[in-house]
mmCIF file of C-alpha atoms in Angstrom:
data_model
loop_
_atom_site.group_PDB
_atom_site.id
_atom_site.type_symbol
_atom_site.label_atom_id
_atom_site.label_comp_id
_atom_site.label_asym_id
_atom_site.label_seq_id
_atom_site.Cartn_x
_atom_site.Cartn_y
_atom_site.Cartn_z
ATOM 1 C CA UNK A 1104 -5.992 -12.969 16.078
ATOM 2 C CA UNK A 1105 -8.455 -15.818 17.069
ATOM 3 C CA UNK A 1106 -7.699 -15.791 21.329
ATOM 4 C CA UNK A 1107 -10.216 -18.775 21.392
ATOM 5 C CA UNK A 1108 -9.802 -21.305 18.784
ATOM 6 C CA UNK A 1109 -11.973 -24.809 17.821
ATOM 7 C CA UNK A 1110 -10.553 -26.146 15.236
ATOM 8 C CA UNK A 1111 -13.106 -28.570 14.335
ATOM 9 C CA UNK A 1112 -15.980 -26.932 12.549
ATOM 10 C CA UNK A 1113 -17.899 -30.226 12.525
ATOM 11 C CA UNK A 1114 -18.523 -33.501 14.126
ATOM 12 C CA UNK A 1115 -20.778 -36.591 13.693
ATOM 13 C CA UNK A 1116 -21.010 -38.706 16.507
ATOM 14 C CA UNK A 1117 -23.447 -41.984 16.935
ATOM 15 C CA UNK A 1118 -26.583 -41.724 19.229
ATOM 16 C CA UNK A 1119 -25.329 -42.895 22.619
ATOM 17 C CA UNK A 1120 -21.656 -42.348 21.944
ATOM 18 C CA UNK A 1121 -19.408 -39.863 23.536
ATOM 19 C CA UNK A 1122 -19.074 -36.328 22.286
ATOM 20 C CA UNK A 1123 -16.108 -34.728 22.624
ATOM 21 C CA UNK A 1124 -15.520 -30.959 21.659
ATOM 22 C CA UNK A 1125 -12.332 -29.477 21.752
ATOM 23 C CA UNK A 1126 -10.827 -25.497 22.699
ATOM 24 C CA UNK A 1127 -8.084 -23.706 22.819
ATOM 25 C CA UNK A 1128 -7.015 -20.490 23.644
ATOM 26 C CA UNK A 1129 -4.101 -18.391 24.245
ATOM 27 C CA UNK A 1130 -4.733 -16.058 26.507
ATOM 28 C CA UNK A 1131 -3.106 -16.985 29.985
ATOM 29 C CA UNK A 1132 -5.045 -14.469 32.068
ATOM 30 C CA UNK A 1133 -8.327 -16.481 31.184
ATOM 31 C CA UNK A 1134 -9.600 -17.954 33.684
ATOM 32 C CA UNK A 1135 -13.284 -18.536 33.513
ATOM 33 C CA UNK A 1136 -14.505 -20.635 30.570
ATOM 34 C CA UNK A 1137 -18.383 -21.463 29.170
ATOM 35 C CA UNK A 1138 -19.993 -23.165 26.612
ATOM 36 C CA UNK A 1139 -23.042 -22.326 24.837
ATOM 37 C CA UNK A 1140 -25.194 -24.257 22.597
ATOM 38 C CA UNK A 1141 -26.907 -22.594 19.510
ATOM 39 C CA UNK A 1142 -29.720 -24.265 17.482
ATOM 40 C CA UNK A 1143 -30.825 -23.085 13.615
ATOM 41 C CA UNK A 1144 -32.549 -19.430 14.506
ATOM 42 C CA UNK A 1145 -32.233 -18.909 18.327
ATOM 43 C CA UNK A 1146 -29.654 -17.275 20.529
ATOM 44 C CA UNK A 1147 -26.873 -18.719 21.700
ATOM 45 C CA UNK A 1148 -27.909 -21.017 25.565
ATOM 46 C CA UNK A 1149 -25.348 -21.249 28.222
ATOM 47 C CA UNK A 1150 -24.914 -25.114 28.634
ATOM 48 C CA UNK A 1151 -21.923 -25.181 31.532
ATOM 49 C CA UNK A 1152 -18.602 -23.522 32.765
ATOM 50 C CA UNK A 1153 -15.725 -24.095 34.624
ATOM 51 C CA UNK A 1154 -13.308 -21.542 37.035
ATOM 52 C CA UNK A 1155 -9.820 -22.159 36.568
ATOM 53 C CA UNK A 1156 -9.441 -23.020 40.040
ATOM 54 C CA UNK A 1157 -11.111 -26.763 38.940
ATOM 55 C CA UNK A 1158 -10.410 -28.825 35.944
ATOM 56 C CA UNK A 1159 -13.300 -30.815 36.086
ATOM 57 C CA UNK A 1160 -17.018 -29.816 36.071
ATOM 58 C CA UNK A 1161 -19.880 -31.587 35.524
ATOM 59 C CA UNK A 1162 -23.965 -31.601 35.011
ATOM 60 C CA UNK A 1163 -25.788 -34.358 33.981
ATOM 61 C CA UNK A 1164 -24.777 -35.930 30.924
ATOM 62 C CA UNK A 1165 -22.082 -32.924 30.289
ATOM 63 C CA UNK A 1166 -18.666 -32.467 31.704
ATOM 64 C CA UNK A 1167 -15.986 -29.903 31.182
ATOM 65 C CA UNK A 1168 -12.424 -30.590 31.532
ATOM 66 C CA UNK A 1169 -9.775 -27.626 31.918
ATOM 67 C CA UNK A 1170 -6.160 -27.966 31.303
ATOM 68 C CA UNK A 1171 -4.682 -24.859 31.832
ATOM 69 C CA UNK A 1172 -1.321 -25.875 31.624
ATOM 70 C CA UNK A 1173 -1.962 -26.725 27.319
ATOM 71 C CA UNK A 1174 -4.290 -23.825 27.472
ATOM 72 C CA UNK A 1175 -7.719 -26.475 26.529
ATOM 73 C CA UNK A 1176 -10.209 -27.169 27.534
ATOM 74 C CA UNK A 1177 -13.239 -30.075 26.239
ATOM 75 C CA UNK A 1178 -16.688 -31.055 26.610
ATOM 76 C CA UNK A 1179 -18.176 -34.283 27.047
ATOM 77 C CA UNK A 1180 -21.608 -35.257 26.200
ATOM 78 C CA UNK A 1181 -22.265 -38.813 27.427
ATOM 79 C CA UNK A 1182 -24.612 -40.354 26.409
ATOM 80 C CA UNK A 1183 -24.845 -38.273 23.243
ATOM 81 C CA UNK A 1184 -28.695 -37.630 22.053
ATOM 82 C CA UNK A 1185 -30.013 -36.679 18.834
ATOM 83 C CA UNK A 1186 -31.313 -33.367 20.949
ATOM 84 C CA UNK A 1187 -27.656 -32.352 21.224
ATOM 85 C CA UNK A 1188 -27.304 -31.831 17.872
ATOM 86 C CA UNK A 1189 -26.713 -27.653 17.468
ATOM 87 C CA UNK A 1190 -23.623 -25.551 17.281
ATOM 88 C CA UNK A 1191 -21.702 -25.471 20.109
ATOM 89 C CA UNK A 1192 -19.364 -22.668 21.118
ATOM 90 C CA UNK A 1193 -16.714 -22.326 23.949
ATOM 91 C CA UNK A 1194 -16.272 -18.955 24.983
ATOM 92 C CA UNK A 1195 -13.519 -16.833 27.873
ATOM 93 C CA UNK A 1196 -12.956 -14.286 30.033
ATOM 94 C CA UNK A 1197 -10.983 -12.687 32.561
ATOM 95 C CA UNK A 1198 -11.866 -12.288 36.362
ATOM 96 C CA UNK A 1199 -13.951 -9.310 36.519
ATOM 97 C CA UNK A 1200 -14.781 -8.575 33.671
ATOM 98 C CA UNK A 1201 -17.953 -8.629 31.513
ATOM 99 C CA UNK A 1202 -16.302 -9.445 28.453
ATOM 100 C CA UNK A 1203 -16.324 -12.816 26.854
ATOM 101 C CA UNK A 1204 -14.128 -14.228 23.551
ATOM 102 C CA UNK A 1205 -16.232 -16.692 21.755
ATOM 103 C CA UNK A 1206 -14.950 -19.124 19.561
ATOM 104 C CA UNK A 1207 -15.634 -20.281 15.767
ATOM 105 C CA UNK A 1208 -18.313 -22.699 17.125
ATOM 106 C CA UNK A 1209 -18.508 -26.724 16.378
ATOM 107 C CA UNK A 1210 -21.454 -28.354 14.680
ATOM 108 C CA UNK A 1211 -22.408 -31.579 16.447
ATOM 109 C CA UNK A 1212 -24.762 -33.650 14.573
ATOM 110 C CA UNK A 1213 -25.977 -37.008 16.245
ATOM 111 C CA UNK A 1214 -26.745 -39.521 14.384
ATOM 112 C CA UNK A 1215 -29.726 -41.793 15.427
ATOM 113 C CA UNK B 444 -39.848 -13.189 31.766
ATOM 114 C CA UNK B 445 -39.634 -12.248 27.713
ATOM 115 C CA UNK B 446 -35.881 -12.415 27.694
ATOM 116 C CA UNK B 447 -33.597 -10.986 25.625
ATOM 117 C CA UNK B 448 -35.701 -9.231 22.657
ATOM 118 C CA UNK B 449 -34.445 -8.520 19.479
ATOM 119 C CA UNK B 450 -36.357 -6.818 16.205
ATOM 120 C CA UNK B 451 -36.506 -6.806 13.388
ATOM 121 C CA UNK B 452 -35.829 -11.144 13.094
ATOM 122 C CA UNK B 453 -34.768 -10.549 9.568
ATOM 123 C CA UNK B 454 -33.991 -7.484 7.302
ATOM 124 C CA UNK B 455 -33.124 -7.261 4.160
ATOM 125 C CA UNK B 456 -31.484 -4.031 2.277
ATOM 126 C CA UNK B 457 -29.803 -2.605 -0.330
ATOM 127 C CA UNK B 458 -26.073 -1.583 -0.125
ATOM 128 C CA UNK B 459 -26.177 1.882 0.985
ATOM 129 C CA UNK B 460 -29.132 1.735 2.974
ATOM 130 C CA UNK B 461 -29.194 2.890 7.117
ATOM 131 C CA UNK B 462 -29.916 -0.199 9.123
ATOM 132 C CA UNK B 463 -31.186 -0.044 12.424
ATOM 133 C CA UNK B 464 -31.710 -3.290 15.300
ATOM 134 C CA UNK B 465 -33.130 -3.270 18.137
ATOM 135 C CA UNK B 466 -32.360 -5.182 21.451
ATOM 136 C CA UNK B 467 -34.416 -4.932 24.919
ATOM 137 C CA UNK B 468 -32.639 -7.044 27.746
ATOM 138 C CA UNK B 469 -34.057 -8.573 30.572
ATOM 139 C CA UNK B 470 -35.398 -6.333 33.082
ATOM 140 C CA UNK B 471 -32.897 -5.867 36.091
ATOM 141 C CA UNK B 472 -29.917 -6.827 34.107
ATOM 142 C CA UNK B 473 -27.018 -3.901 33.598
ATOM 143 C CA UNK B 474 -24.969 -4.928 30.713
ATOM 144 C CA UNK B 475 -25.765 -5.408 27.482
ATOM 145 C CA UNK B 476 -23.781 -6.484 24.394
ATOM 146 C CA UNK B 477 -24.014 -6.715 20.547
ATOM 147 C CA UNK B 478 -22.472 -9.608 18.764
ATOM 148 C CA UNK B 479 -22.258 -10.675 15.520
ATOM 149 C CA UNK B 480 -21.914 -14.092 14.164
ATOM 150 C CA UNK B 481 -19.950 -15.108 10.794
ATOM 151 C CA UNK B 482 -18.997 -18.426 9.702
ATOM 152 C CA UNK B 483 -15.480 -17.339 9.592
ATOM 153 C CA UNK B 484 -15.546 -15.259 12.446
ATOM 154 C CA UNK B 485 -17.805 -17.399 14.784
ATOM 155 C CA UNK B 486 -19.185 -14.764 17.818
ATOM 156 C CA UNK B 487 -17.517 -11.347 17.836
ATOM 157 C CA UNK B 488 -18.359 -9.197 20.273
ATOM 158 C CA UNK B 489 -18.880 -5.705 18.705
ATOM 159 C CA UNK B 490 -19.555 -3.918 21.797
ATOM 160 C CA UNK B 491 -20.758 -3.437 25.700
ATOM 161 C CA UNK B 492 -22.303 -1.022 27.501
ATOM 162 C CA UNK B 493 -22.617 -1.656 31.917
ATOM 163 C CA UNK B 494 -25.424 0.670 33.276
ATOM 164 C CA UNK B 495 -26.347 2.393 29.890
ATOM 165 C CA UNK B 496 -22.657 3.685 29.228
ATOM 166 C CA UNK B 497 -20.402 1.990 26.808
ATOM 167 C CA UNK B 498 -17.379 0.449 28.113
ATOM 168 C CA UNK B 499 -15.527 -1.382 25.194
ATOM 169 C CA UNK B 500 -16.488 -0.619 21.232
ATOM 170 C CA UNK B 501 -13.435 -1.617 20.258
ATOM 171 C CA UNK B 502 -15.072 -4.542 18.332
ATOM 172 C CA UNK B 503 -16.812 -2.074 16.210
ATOM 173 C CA UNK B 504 -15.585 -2.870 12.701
ATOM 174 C CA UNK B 505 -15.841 0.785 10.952
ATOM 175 C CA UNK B 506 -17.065 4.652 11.443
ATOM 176 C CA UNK B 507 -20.352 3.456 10.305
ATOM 177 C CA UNK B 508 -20.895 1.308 13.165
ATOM 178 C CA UNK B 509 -23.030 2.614 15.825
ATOM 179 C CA UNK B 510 -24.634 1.597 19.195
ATOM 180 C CA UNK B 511 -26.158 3.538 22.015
ATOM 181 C CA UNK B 512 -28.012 2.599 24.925
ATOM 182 C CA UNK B 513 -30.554 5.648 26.090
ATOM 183 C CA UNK B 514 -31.781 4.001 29.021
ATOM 184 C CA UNK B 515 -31.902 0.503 31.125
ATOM 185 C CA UNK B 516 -34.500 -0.922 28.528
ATOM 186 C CA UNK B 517 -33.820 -0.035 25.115
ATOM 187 C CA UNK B 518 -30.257 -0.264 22.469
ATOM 188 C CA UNK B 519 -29.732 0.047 19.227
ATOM 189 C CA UNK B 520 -27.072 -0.781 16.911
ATOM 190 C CA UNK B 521 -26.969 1.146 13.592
ATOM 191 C CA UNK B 522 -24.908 0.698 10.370
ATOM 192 C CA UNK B 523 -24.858 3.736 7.702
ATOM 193 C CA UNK B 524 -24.048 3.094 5.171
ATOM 194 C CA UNK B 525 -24.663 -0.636 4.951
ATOM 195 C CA UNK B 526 -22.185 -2.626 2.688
ATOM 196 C CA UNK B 527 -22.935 -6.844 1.649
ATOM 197 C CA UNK B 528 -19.845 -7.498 3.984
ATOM 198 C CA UNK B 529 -22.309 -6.134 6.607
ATOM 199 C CA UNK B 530 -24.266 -9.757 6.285
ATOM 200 C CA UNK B 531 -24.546 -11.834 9.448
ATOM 201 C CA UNK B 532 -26.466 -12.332 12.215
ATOM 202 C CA UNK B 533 -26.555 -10.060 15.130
ATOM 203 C CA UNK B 534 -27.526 -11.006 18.500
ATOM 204 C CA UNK B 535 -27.755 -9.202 21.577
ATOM 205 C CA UNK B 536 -27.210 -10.327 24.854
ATOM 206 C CA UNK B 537 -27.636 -9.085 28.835
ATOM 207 C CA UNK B 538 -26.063 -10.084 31.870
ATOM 208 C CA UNK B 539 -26.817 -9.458 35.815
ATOM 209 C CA UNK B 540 -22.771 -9.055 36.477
ATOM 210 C CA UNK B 541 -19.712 -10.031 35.451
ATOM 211 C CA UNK B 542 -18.959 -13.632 35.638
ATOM 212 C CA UNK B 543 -22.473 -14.433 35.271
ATOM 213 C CA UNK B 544 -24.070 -16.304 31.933
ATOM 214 C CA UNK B 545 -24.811 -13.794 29.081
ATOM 215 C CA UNK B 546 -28.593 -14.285 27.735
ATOM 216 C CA UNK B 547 -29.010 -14.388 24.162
ATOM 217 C CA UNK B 548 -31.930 -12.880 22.076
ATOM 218 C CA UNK B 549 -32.958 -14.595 19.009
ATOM 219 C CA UNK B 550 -30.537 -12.457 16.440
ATOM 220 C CA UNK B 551 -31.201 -10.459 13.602
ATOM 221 C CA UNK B 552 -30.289 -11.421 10.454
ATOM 222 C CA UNK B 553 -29.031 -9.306 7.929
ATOM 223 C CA UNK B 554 -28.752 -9.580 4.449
ATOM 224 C CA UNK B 555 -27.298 -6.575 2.576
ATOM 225 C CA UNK B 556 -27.766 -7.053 -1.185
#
């Protein structure tokens, strides 16, 4: 049973547009949240989280959004560059604890 | 720092075969977990040892999964027998503490023919 669900494997998005990746999950006791960004042969980079305690968090062109009450959360790339292009994951855990649920991932690719 | 290092990059074996990977984590950090990474899967975390002892293996798909950690600077995760469902990529990652960013090595692929 997938506790942390993107349900978009891919997306295209136009150089300079917004980039908006999408996750669920089901777990209510989550409450801190990452995403990491994965190009072809390389580990898996933390990009940016978010505590439950916000809903909003951002860092330069990226910005995650939490709405725990539909259990999602997103991230925004704006402006999106063709460097963004990778796999991106969103990933959870539970206060004090080590262990993370990673989801499916989403391929971004930006189109120059 | 090296970060996260993983060996062999790729390996390639016969079904049957004993595979063994190798992960050395950053120096200073106490946990250390194995992952592996399917398209239909995405990341599943197959285990995760804090201070050298293992904590949660419940990930660990079968009997002929295996994973120890013999000191601060050295795991390995070995599969015997290895099977072609056994193909993915396996990363390995380390931490300073819970609720702190995991660092990724570079993965291991492996292709079981």
């Amino acid at each position: 049973d997938q506790q942390v669900k993107q349900n978009s494997p891919s997306l295209s998005v136009q150089e300079g547009r917004i980039s908006i990746l999408n996750c669920d999950y089901t777990n209510s006791m989550f409450d801190y949240f990452l995403w990491y960004k994965k190009y072809p042969a390389e580990g898996p980079t933390f990009l940016i989280s978010i505590s439950s305690i916000k809903d909003k968090n951002e860092d330069g062109r990226f910005t995650v959004f939490l709405n725990k009450s539909a259990k999602h959360l997103s991230l925004h790339i704006v402006p999106s560059q063709p460097g963004d292009s990778a796999v991106y994951f969103c990933a959870a855990s539970s206060s004090g604890t080590y262990k993370y649920i990673f989801g499916t991932g989403t391929r971004l690719k930006v189109l120059a | 720092d090296a970060g996260v290092i993983q060996s062999p990059r790729h390996e390639v074996t016969e079904m049957g075969q004993e595979v063994t990977l190798r992960c050395k984590p950053i120096s200073g950090h106490n946990s250390l977990f194995w992952y592996r990474q399917t398209m239909m899967r995405g990341l599943e975390l197959l285990i995760y040892f804090n201070n050298n002892v293992p904590i949660d293996d419940s990930g660990m798909p079968e009997d002929r999964f295996s994973a120890k950690m013999p000191n601060a600077s050295f795991s390995t995760l070995k599969i015997q027998p290895s099977e072609p469902r056994d193909s993915a990529v396996y990363f390995c990652a380390s931490t300073g503490g819970a609720g702190y960013e995991q660092y990724f090595g570079p993965g291991t692929r492996l292709t079981v023919t």
